[in-house]
Amino acid sequence: QFCVKHRVTHLDVHVKMTHDNIKPVLKDAEAFKDLIALAGQHNITIAALRGNPKMFFSSNHERTLRELRAIVGFSETLPQDTLFKGVKYDVEPYCTQEWKAGRPPLYPMMHDYLSLLRKARAVLEEEAPHLWLATDTPFWWDKERFALEFEGKRKRFNEHVQDLTDFITIMS
């Protein structure tokens, strides 16, 4: 009722994972399906929101991609006309001790972040091209001090992120 009353048209819903041996599974998947169906009755789209400041570290890429594949698998259980639209990452690597230590360069962490986005994009293009990939980014990633080379192109960090996603949401 709140969303309808206030004309909310999209929800990013944080989803948690449980790990059955090595395979991640969406926690409370049935409740999430019910929410997607209810929201769809009111033309409200939904995306799975994932976030952990360290999930984009290269040492966690494999796990993060397994979790992405679990979301893709979940999406395949939904009706064809569902309004489930994709995955958004709100990772905030600048909250980690590694980033806060301010030891130059930050580029390896930034490269890890971009590399994970490249891998996630590849997974979605191959397994679920109908789902979008998005990220939340801070407004200050457009500063020149965050410029770096990635895949042979030198750009500001936010520009690389935009190139690898369908869209970004800028946090203030």
Coordinates of N, CA and C in Angstrom, one line a residue:
Q1 N 0.8 -1.2 0.0 CA 0.0 0.0 0.0 C 0.9 1.3 0.0
F2 N 1.9 1.3 0.8 CA 2.8 2.4 0.8 C 3.3 2.8 -0.5
C3 N 3.8 1.8 -1.2 CA 4.4 2.1 -2.6 C 3.4 2.6 -3.5
V4 N 2.2 2.1 -3.5 CA 1.1 2.6 -4.4 C 0.8 4.0 -4.0
K5 N 0.6 4.2 -2.7 CA 0.2 5.5 -2.3 C 1.2 6.6 -2.6
H6 N 2.5 6.3 -2.5 CA 3.5 7.2 -2.8 C 4.1 7.1 -4.2
R7 N 3.5 6.4 -5.0 CA 3.9 6.2 -6.5 C 5.3 5.7 -6.6
V8 N 5.7 4.8 -5.8 CA 7.0 4.1 -5.9 C 6.8 3.2 -7.1
T9 N 7.8 3.2 -8.0 CA 7.7 2.4 -9.2 C 8.8 1.3 -9.3
H10 N 9.8 1.4 -8.4 CA 10.8 0.4 -8.4 C 11.4 0.2 -7.0
L11 N 11.7 -1.1 -6.7 CA 12.3 -1.4 -5.4 C 13.6 -2.2 -5.6
D12 N 14.6 -1.9 -4.9 CA 15.8 -2.7 -4.8 C 15.7 -3.4 -3.5
V13 N 15.6 -4.7 -3.5 CA 15.4 -5.5 -2.3 C 16.7 -6.3 -2.0
H14 N 17.2 -6.0 -0.8 CA 18.4 -6.8 -0.4 C 18.1 -8.2 -0.2
V15 N 18.9 -9.1 -0.9 CA 18.7 -10.5 -0.8 C 19.9 -11.1 -0.1
K16 N 19.6 -12.1 0.8 CA 20.6 -12.8 1.5 C 20.8 -14.2 0.9
M17 N 22.0 -14.7 1.1 CA 22.3 -16.1 0.6 C 22.5 -17.0 1.8
T18 N 22.1 -18.3 1.6 CA 22.6 -19.3 2.4 C 23.5 -20.2 1.5
H19 N 24.4 -20.9 2.1 CA 25.3 -21.7 1.3 C 25.2 -23.2 1.7
D20 N 24.6 -23.9 0.7 CA 24.4 -25.3 0.8 C 25.6 -26.0 0.2
N21 N 26.5 -26.4 1.1 CA 27.8 -26.9 0.6 C 28.5 -25.7 -0.1
I22 N 28.7 -25.9 -1.4 CA 29.4 -24.8 -2.1 C 28.4 -23.9 -2.9
K23 N 27.2 -24.4 -3.0 CA 26.2 -23.7 -3.9 C 25.4 -22.7 -3.1
P24 N 25.4 -21.4 -3.4 CA 24.6 -20.5 -2.7 C 23.1 -20.6 -3.2
V25 N 22.2 -20.3 -2.2 CA 20.8 -20.3 -2.5 C 20.2 -19.0 -1.9
L26 N 19.3 -18.4 -2.6 CA 18.6 -17.2 -2.0 C 17.8 -17.6 -0.7
K27 N 18.1 -16.9 0.3 CA 17.4 -17.1 1.6 C 16.0 -16.5 1.4
D28 N 15.0 -17.1 1.9 CA 13.6 -16.6 1.8 C 13.1 -16.4 0.4
A29 N 13.5 -17.3 -0.5 CA 13.2 -17.2 -1.9 C 11.6 -17.1 -2.2
E30 N 10.9 -17.9 -1.4 CA 9.4 -17.9 -1.6 C 8.8 -16.6 -1.3
A31 N 9.3 -16.0 -0.2 CA 8.8 -14.6 0.2 C 9.2 -13.6 -0.8
F32 N 10.4 -13.7 -1.4 CA 10.8 -12.8 -2.4 C 10.0 -12.9 -3.7
K33 N 9.6 -14.2 -4.0 CA 8.7 -14.4 -5.2 C 7.4 -13.8 -4.9
D34 N 6.9 -13.9 -3.7 CA 5.6 -13.3 -3.4 C 5.6 -11.8 -3.5
L35 N 6.7 -11.2 -3.0 CA 6.9 -9.8 -3.1 C 6.9 -9.3 -4.6
I36 N 7.7 -10.0 -5.4 CA 7.8 -9.7 -6.8 C 6.4 -9.8 -7.5
A37 N 5.6 -10.8 -7.1 CA 4.3 -10.9 -7.7 C 3.4 -9.8 -7.3
L38 N 3.4 -9.5 -6.0 CA 2.6 -8.4 -5.4 C 2.9 -7.1 -6.0
A39 N 4.2 -6.8 -6.1 CA 4.7 -5.6 -6.7 C 4.3 -5.5 -8.1
G40 N 4.4 -6.6 -8.8 CA 4.0 -6.6 -10.3 C 2.6 -6.3 -10.5
Q41 N 1.7 -6.6 -9.6 CA 0.3 -6.3 -9.7 C 0.1 -4.8 -9.7
H42 N 1.0 -4.1 -9.2 CA 1.0 -2.6 -9.2 C 2.0 -1.9 -10.1
N43 N 2.5 -2.7 -11.0 CA 3.5 -2.2 -12.0 C 4.8 -1.7 -11.3
I44 N 5.2 -2.3 -10.2 CA 6.4 -2.0 -9.5 C 7.5 -3.0 -9.9
T45 N 8.6 -2.5 -10.4 CA 9.7 -3.4 -10.8 C 10.5 -3.6 -9.6
I46 N 11.3 -4.7 -9.6 CA 12.1 -5.1 -8.5 C 13.5 -5.6 -9.0
A47 N 14.5 -5.3 -8.3 CA 15.9 -5.8 -8.5 C 16.4 -6.4 -7.2
A48 N 17.3 -7.4 -7.4 CA 18.0 -8.0 -6.2 C 19.1 -7.1 -5.9
L49 N 19.2 -6.7 -4.6 CA 20.3 -5.8 -4.2 C 21.3 -6.6 -3.4
R50 N 22.6 -6.5 -3.7 CA 23.6 -7.2 -3.0 C 24.7 -6.2 -2.6
G51 N 25.2 -6.4 -1.4 CA 26.2 -5.5 -1.0 C 27.1 -6.0 0.2
N52 N 28.4 -5.9 0.0 CA 29.3 -6.2 1.1 C 30.6 -5.5 0.6
P53 N 31.2 -4.7 1.4 CA 32.4 -3.9 0.9 C 33.5 -4.8 0.4
K54 N 33.6 -6.0 0.7 CA 34.7 -6.9 0.3 C 34.3 -7.8 -0.8
M55 N 33.0 -7.9 -1.3 CA 32.6 -8.9 -2.2 C 33.3 -8.7 -3.6
F56 N 33.8 -7.5 -3.9 CA 34.5 -7.2 -5.2 C 36.0 -7.4 -5.1
F57 N 36.5 -7.8 -3.9 CA 37.9 -8.1 -3.9 C 38.2 -9.3 -4.7
S58 N 39.3 -9.4 -5.4 CA 39.6 -10.5 -6.3 C 39.5 -11.9 -5.6
S59 N 39.8 -11.9 -4.3 CA 39.8 -13.2 -3.5 C 38.3 -13.6 -3.3
N60 N 37.3 -12.7 -3.6 CA 35.9 -13.1 -3.4 C 35.2 -13.2 -4.7
H61 N 35.8 -12.9 -5.8 CA 35.1 -12.9 -7.1 C 34.4 -14.2 -7.4
E62 N 35.0 -15.4 -7.1 CA 34.4 -16.6 -7.4 C 33.1 -16.8 -6.6
R63 N 33.1 -16.5 -5.4 CA 31.9 -16.6 -4.5 C 30.9 -15.6 -5.0
T64 N 31.2 -14.3 -5.3 CA 30.3 -13.3 -5.7 C 29.6 -13.8 -7.0
L65 N 30.4 -14.4 -7.9 CA 29.8 -14.9 -9.2 C 28.9 -16.1 -9.0
R66 N 29.2 -16.9 -8.1 CA 28.3 -18.1 -7.7 C 27.0 -17.5 -7.2
E67 N 27.1 -16.5 -6.4 CA 25.9 -15.9 -5.8 C 25.1 -15.2 -6.9
L68 N 25.7 -14.6 -7.9 CA 25.0 -14.0 -9.0 C 24.3 -15.1 -9.8
R69 N 25.0 -16.2 -10.0 CA 24.3 -17.3 -10.7 C 23.1 -17.8 -10.0
A70 N 23.2 -17.8 -8.6 CA 22.0 -18.2 -7.8 C 20.9 -17.3 -8.1
I71 N 21.1 -16.0 -8.2 CA 20.1 -15.0 -8.5 C 19.5 -15.3 -9.9
V72 N 20.4 -15.5 -10.9 CA 19.9 -15.9 -12.2 C 19.0 -17.1 -12.2
G73 N 19.5 -18.1 -11.4 CA 18.7 -19.4 -11.3 C 17.3 -19.1 -10.7
F74 N 17.3 -18.2 -9.6 CA 16.1 -17.8 -9.0 C 15.2 -17.1 -10.1
S75 N 15.7 -16.3 -10.9 CA 14.9 -15.5 -11.8 C 14.3 -16.5 -12.9
E76 N 14.9 -17.6 -13.1 CA 14.4 -18.6 -14.1 C 13.2 -19.3 -13.5
T77 N 12.9 -19.2 -12.2 CA 11.7 -19.8 -11.6 C 10.5 -18.9 -11.6
L78 N 10.7 -17.7 -12.0 CA 9.7 -16.7 -12.0 C 8.9 -16.8 -13.3
P79 N 7.6 -16.3 -13.3 CA 6.8 -16.3 -14.5 C 7.5 -15.4 -15.6
Q80 N 7.2 -15.7 -16.9 CA 7.8 -15.0 -18.0 C 7.5 -13.5 -17.9
D81 N 6.4 -13.1 -17.5 CA 6.0 -11.7 -17.5 C 6.4 -10.9 -16.2
T82 N 7.2 -11.5 -15.4 CA 7.6 -10.9 -14.1 C 8.2 -9.5 -14.3
L83 N 8.2 -8.7 -13.3 CA 8.8 -7.4 -13.3 C 10.1 -7.4 -12.5
F84 N 10.7 -8.6 -12.4 CA 12.0 -8.7 -11.8 C 13.0 -8.3 -12.9
K85 N 13.8 -7.3 -12.6 CA 14.6 -6.6 -13.7 C 16.1 -6.9 -13.7
G86 N 16.7 -7.2 -12.5 CA 18.1 -7.4 -12.5 C 18.7 -7.4 -11.2
V87 N 20.0 -7.0 -11.2 CA 20.9 -7.1 -10.0 C 21.5 -5.7 -9.8
K88 N 21.5 -5.2 -8.6 CA 22.2 -4.0 -8.3 C 23.2 -4.3 -7.1
Y89 N 24.4 -3.8 -7.3 CA 25.4 -3.9 -6.3 C 25.6 -2.6 -5.6
D90 N 25.5 -2.6 -4.2 CA 25.8 -1.5 -3.4 C 27.0 -2.0 -2.5
V91 N 28.2 -1.9 -3.0 CA 29.3 -2.6 -2.4 C 30.1 -1.7 -1.5
E92 N 30.3 -0.4 -1.9 CA 31.0 0.6 -1.0 C 32.4 0.1 -0.6
P93 N 33.3 -0.2 -1.5 CA 34.7 -0.6 -1.1 C 35.4 0.4 -0.2
Y94 N 35.0 1.6 -0.3 CA 35.7 2.6 0.5 C 35.4 2.5 2.0
C95 N 34.5 1.6 2.4 CA 34.3 1.3 3.8 C 35.2 0.3 4.4
T96 N 36.1 -0.3 3.5 CA 37.0 -1.3 4.0 C 38.2 -0.7 4.6
Q97 N 38.9 -1.4 5.5 CA 40.1 -1.0 6.1 C 41.2 -0.7 5.1
E98 N 41.1 -1.6 4.1 CA 42.1 -1.5 3.0 C 42.0 -0.1 2.3
W99 N 40.8 0.3 2.0 CA 40.6 1.6 1.3 C 40.9 2.7 2.3
K100 N 40.4 2.6 3.5 CA 40.6 3.7 4.5 C 42.1 3.9 4.9
A101 N 42.9 2.8 4.8 CA 44.3 3.0 5.1 C 44.9 4.0 4.2
G102 N 44.3 4.2 3.0 CA 44.8 5.3 2.1 C 46.2 5.0 1.6
R103 N 46.6 3.8 1.7 CA 47.9 3.5 1.1 C 47.8 3.5 -0.4
P104 N 48.5 4.5 -1.0 CA 48.5 4.4 -2.5 C 49.2 3.2 -3.0
P105 N 48.8 2.7 -4.1 CA 47.7 3.1 -4.8 C 46.4 2.4 -4.5
L106 N 45.3 3.0 -4.7 CA 44.0 2.3 -4.5 C 43.7 1.5 -5.8
Y107 N 44.5 1.7 -6.8 CA 44.2 1.1 -8.1 C 44.0 -0.4 -8.1
P108 N 44.7 -1.2 -7.3 CA 44.4 -2.6 -7.3 C 43.0 -2.9 -6.9
M109 N 42.5 -2.2 -5.9 CA 41.2 -2.5 -5.4 C 40.2 -2.0 -6.5
M110 N 40.5 -0.9 -7.1 CA 39.6 -0.3 -8.1 C 39.6 -1.3 -9.3
H111 N 40.7 -1.8 -9.6 CA 40.8 -2.8 -10.7 C 40.0 -4.0 -10.4
D112 N 40.1 -4.5 -9.1 CA 39.3 -5.7 -8.7 C 37.8 -5.4 -8.9
Y113 N 37.4 -4.2 -8.5 CA 36.0 -3.8 -8.6 C 35.5 -3.9 -10.1
L114 N 36.3 -3.3 -11.0 CA 36.0 -3.2 -12.4 C 36.1 -4.6 -13.0
S115 N 37.0 -5.4 -12.6 CA 37.1 -6.8 -13.1 C 35.9 -7.6 -12.7
L116 N 35.4 -7.5 -11.5 CA 34.2 -8.2 -11.1 C 33.0 -7.7 -11.9
L117 N 32.9 -6.4 -12.2 CA 31.8 -6.0 -13.0 C 31.9 -6.6 -14.4
R118 N 33.1 -6.7 -15.0 CA 33.3 -7.3 -16.3 C 32.8 -8.7 -16.3
K119 N 33.2 -9.5 -15.2 CA 32.8 -10.9 -15.1 C 31.3 -11.0 -14.9
A120 N 30.7 -10.2 -14.1 CA 29.3 -10.2 -13.9 C 28.5 -9.9 -15.1
R121 N 29.0 -8.9 -15.9 CA 28.4 -8.6 -17.2 C 28.4 -9.8 -18.1
A122 N 29.5 -10.5 -18.1 CA 29.7 -11.7 -19.0 C 28.7 -12.8 -18.6
V123 N 28.5 -13.0 -17.3 CA 27.6 -14.0 -16.8 C 26.2 -13.6 -17.2
L124 N 25.8 -12.4 -17.0 CA 24.4 -12.0 -17.4 C 24.2 -12.0 -18.9
E125 N 25.2 -11.6 -19.7 CA 25.0 -11.7 -21.1 C 24.8 -13.1 -21.6
E126 N 25.5 -14.0 -21.0 CA 25.5 -15.4 -21.4 C 24.2 -16.1 -20.8
E127 N 23.9 -15.9 -19.6 CA 22.9 -16.7 -18.9 C 21.6 -16.0 -18.7
A128 N 21.5 -14.7 -18.7 CA 20.3 -14.0 -18.5 C 20.4 -12.6 -19.1
P129 N 20.4 -12.5 -20.4 CA 20.6 -11.2 -21.1 C 19.4 -10.2 -20.8
H130 N 18.3 -10.7 -20.3 CA 17.2 -9.8 -20.0 C 17.3 -9.1 -18.7
L131 N 18.3 -9.5 -17.9 CA 18.5 -8.9 -16.6 C 19.6 -7.8 -16.7
W132 N 19.3 -6.7 -16.0 CA 20.3 -5.6 -16.0 C 21.3 -5.7 -14.8
L133 N 22.4 -5.0 -15.0 CA 23.4 -4.9 -14.0 C 23.6 -3.4 -13.6
A134 N 23.5 -3.1 -12.4 CA 23.6 -1.7 -11.9 C 24.4 -1.7 -10.6
T135 N 24.9 -0.5 -10.3 CA 25.7 -0.3 -9.1 C 25.3 1.1 -8.5
D136 N 25.5 1.1 -7.2 CA 25.4 2.4 -6.5 C 26.8 2.9 -6.4
T137 N 27.0 4.2 -6.7 CA 28.4 4.8 -6.6 C 28.3 6.1 -5.9
P138 N 29.4 6.4 -5.2 CA 29.5 7.8 -4.6 C 29.7 8.8 -5.6
F139 N 29.3 10.0 -5.3 CA 29.4 11.1 -6.3 C 30.9 11.5 -6.5
W140 N 31.8 11.2 -5.6 CA 33.2 11.6 -5.8 C 34.0 10.7 -6.6
W141 N 33.5 9.6 -7.1 CA 34.3 8.7 -8.0 C 34.6 9.4 -9.3
D142 N 34.1 10.6 -9.6 CA 34.4 11.2 -10.8 C 35.6 12.1 -10.8
K143 N 36.3 12.1 -9.6 CA 37.5 13.0 -9.5 C 38.7 12.4 -10.3
E144 N 39.5 13.3 -10.7 CA 40.6 12.9 -11.5 C 41.6 12.0 -10.8
R145 N 41.7 12.1 -9.5 CA 42.6 11.3 -8.7 C 42.1 9.8 -8.8
F146 N 40.9 9.5 -9.2 CA 40.4 8.2 -9.4 C 40.5 7.7 -10.8
A147 N 41.2 8.4 -11.6 CA 41.4 7.9 -13.0 C 42.4 6.8 -13.0
L148 N 42.1 5.8 -13.8 CA 43.0 4.6 -14.0 C 42.8 4.0 -15.3
E149 N 43.8 3.2 -15.7 CA 43.7 2.4 -16.9 C 43.0 1.1 -16.6
F150 N 42.1 0.7 -17.5 CA 41.4 -0.6 -17.4 C 41.1 -1.0 -18.8
E151 N 41.5 -2.2 -19.1 CA 41.3 -2.8 -20.4 C 41.8 -1.9 -21.5
G152 N 43.0 -1.2 -21.3 CA 43.6 -0.4 -22.3 C 43.1 1.0 -22.4
K153 N 42.1 1.4 -21.5 CA 41.6 2.7 -21.6 C 41.7 3.4 -20.3
R154 N 42.2 4.7 -20.4 CA 42.4 5.5 -19.1 C 41.1 6.4 -19.0
K155 N 40.4 6.2 -17.9 CA 39.2 7.0 -17.6 C 39.1 7.2 -16.1
R156 N 38.2 8.1 -15.7 CA 37.9 8.2 -14.3 C 37.1 6.9 -13.9
F157 N 37.2 6.6 -12.6 CA 36.7 5.3 -12.1 C 35.2 5.2 -12.4
N158 N 34.4 6.3 -12.2 CA 33.0 6.3 -12.4 C 32.7 6.0 -13.9
E159 N 33.5 6.5 -14.8 CA 33.3 6.3 -16.2 C 33.4 4.8 -16.6
H160 N 34.5 4.2 -16.0 CA 34.6 2.7 -16.3 C 33.4 2.0 -15.7
V161 N 33.0 2.3 -14.5 CA 31.8 1.7 -13.9 C 30.6 1.8 -14.8
Q162 N 30.4 3.0 -15.3 CA 29.3 3.2 -16.2 C 29.4 2.4 -17.5
D163 N 30.6 2.2 -18.0 CA 30.7 1.4 -19.2 C 30.4 0.0 -19.0
L164 N 30.5 -0.5 -17.8 CA 30.4 -1.9 -17.5 C 29.0 -2.3 -17.0
T165 N 28.1 -1.3 -16.7 CA 26.8 -1.5 -16.2 C 25.7 -0.9 -17.1
D166 N 24.5 -1.3 -16.8 CA 23.4 -0.7 -17.6 C 23.1 0.7 -17.1
F167 N 23.3 0.9 -15.8 CA 23.2 2.2 -15.2 C 23.8 2.2 -13.8
I168 N 24.0 3.4 -13.3 CA 24.5 3.6 -11.9 C 23.5 4.5 -11.2
T169 N 23.5 4.4 -9.9 CA 22.8 5.3 -9.0 C 23.8 6.0 -8.2
I170 N 23.8 7.4 -8.3 CA 24.8 8.2 -7.6 C 24.3 8.5 -6.2
M171 N 25.1 8.2 -5.2 CA 24.7 8.4 -3.8 C 25.4 9.7 -3.4
S172 N 24.7 10.5 -2.6 CA 25.2 11.8 -2.2 C 25.7 11.7 -0.7

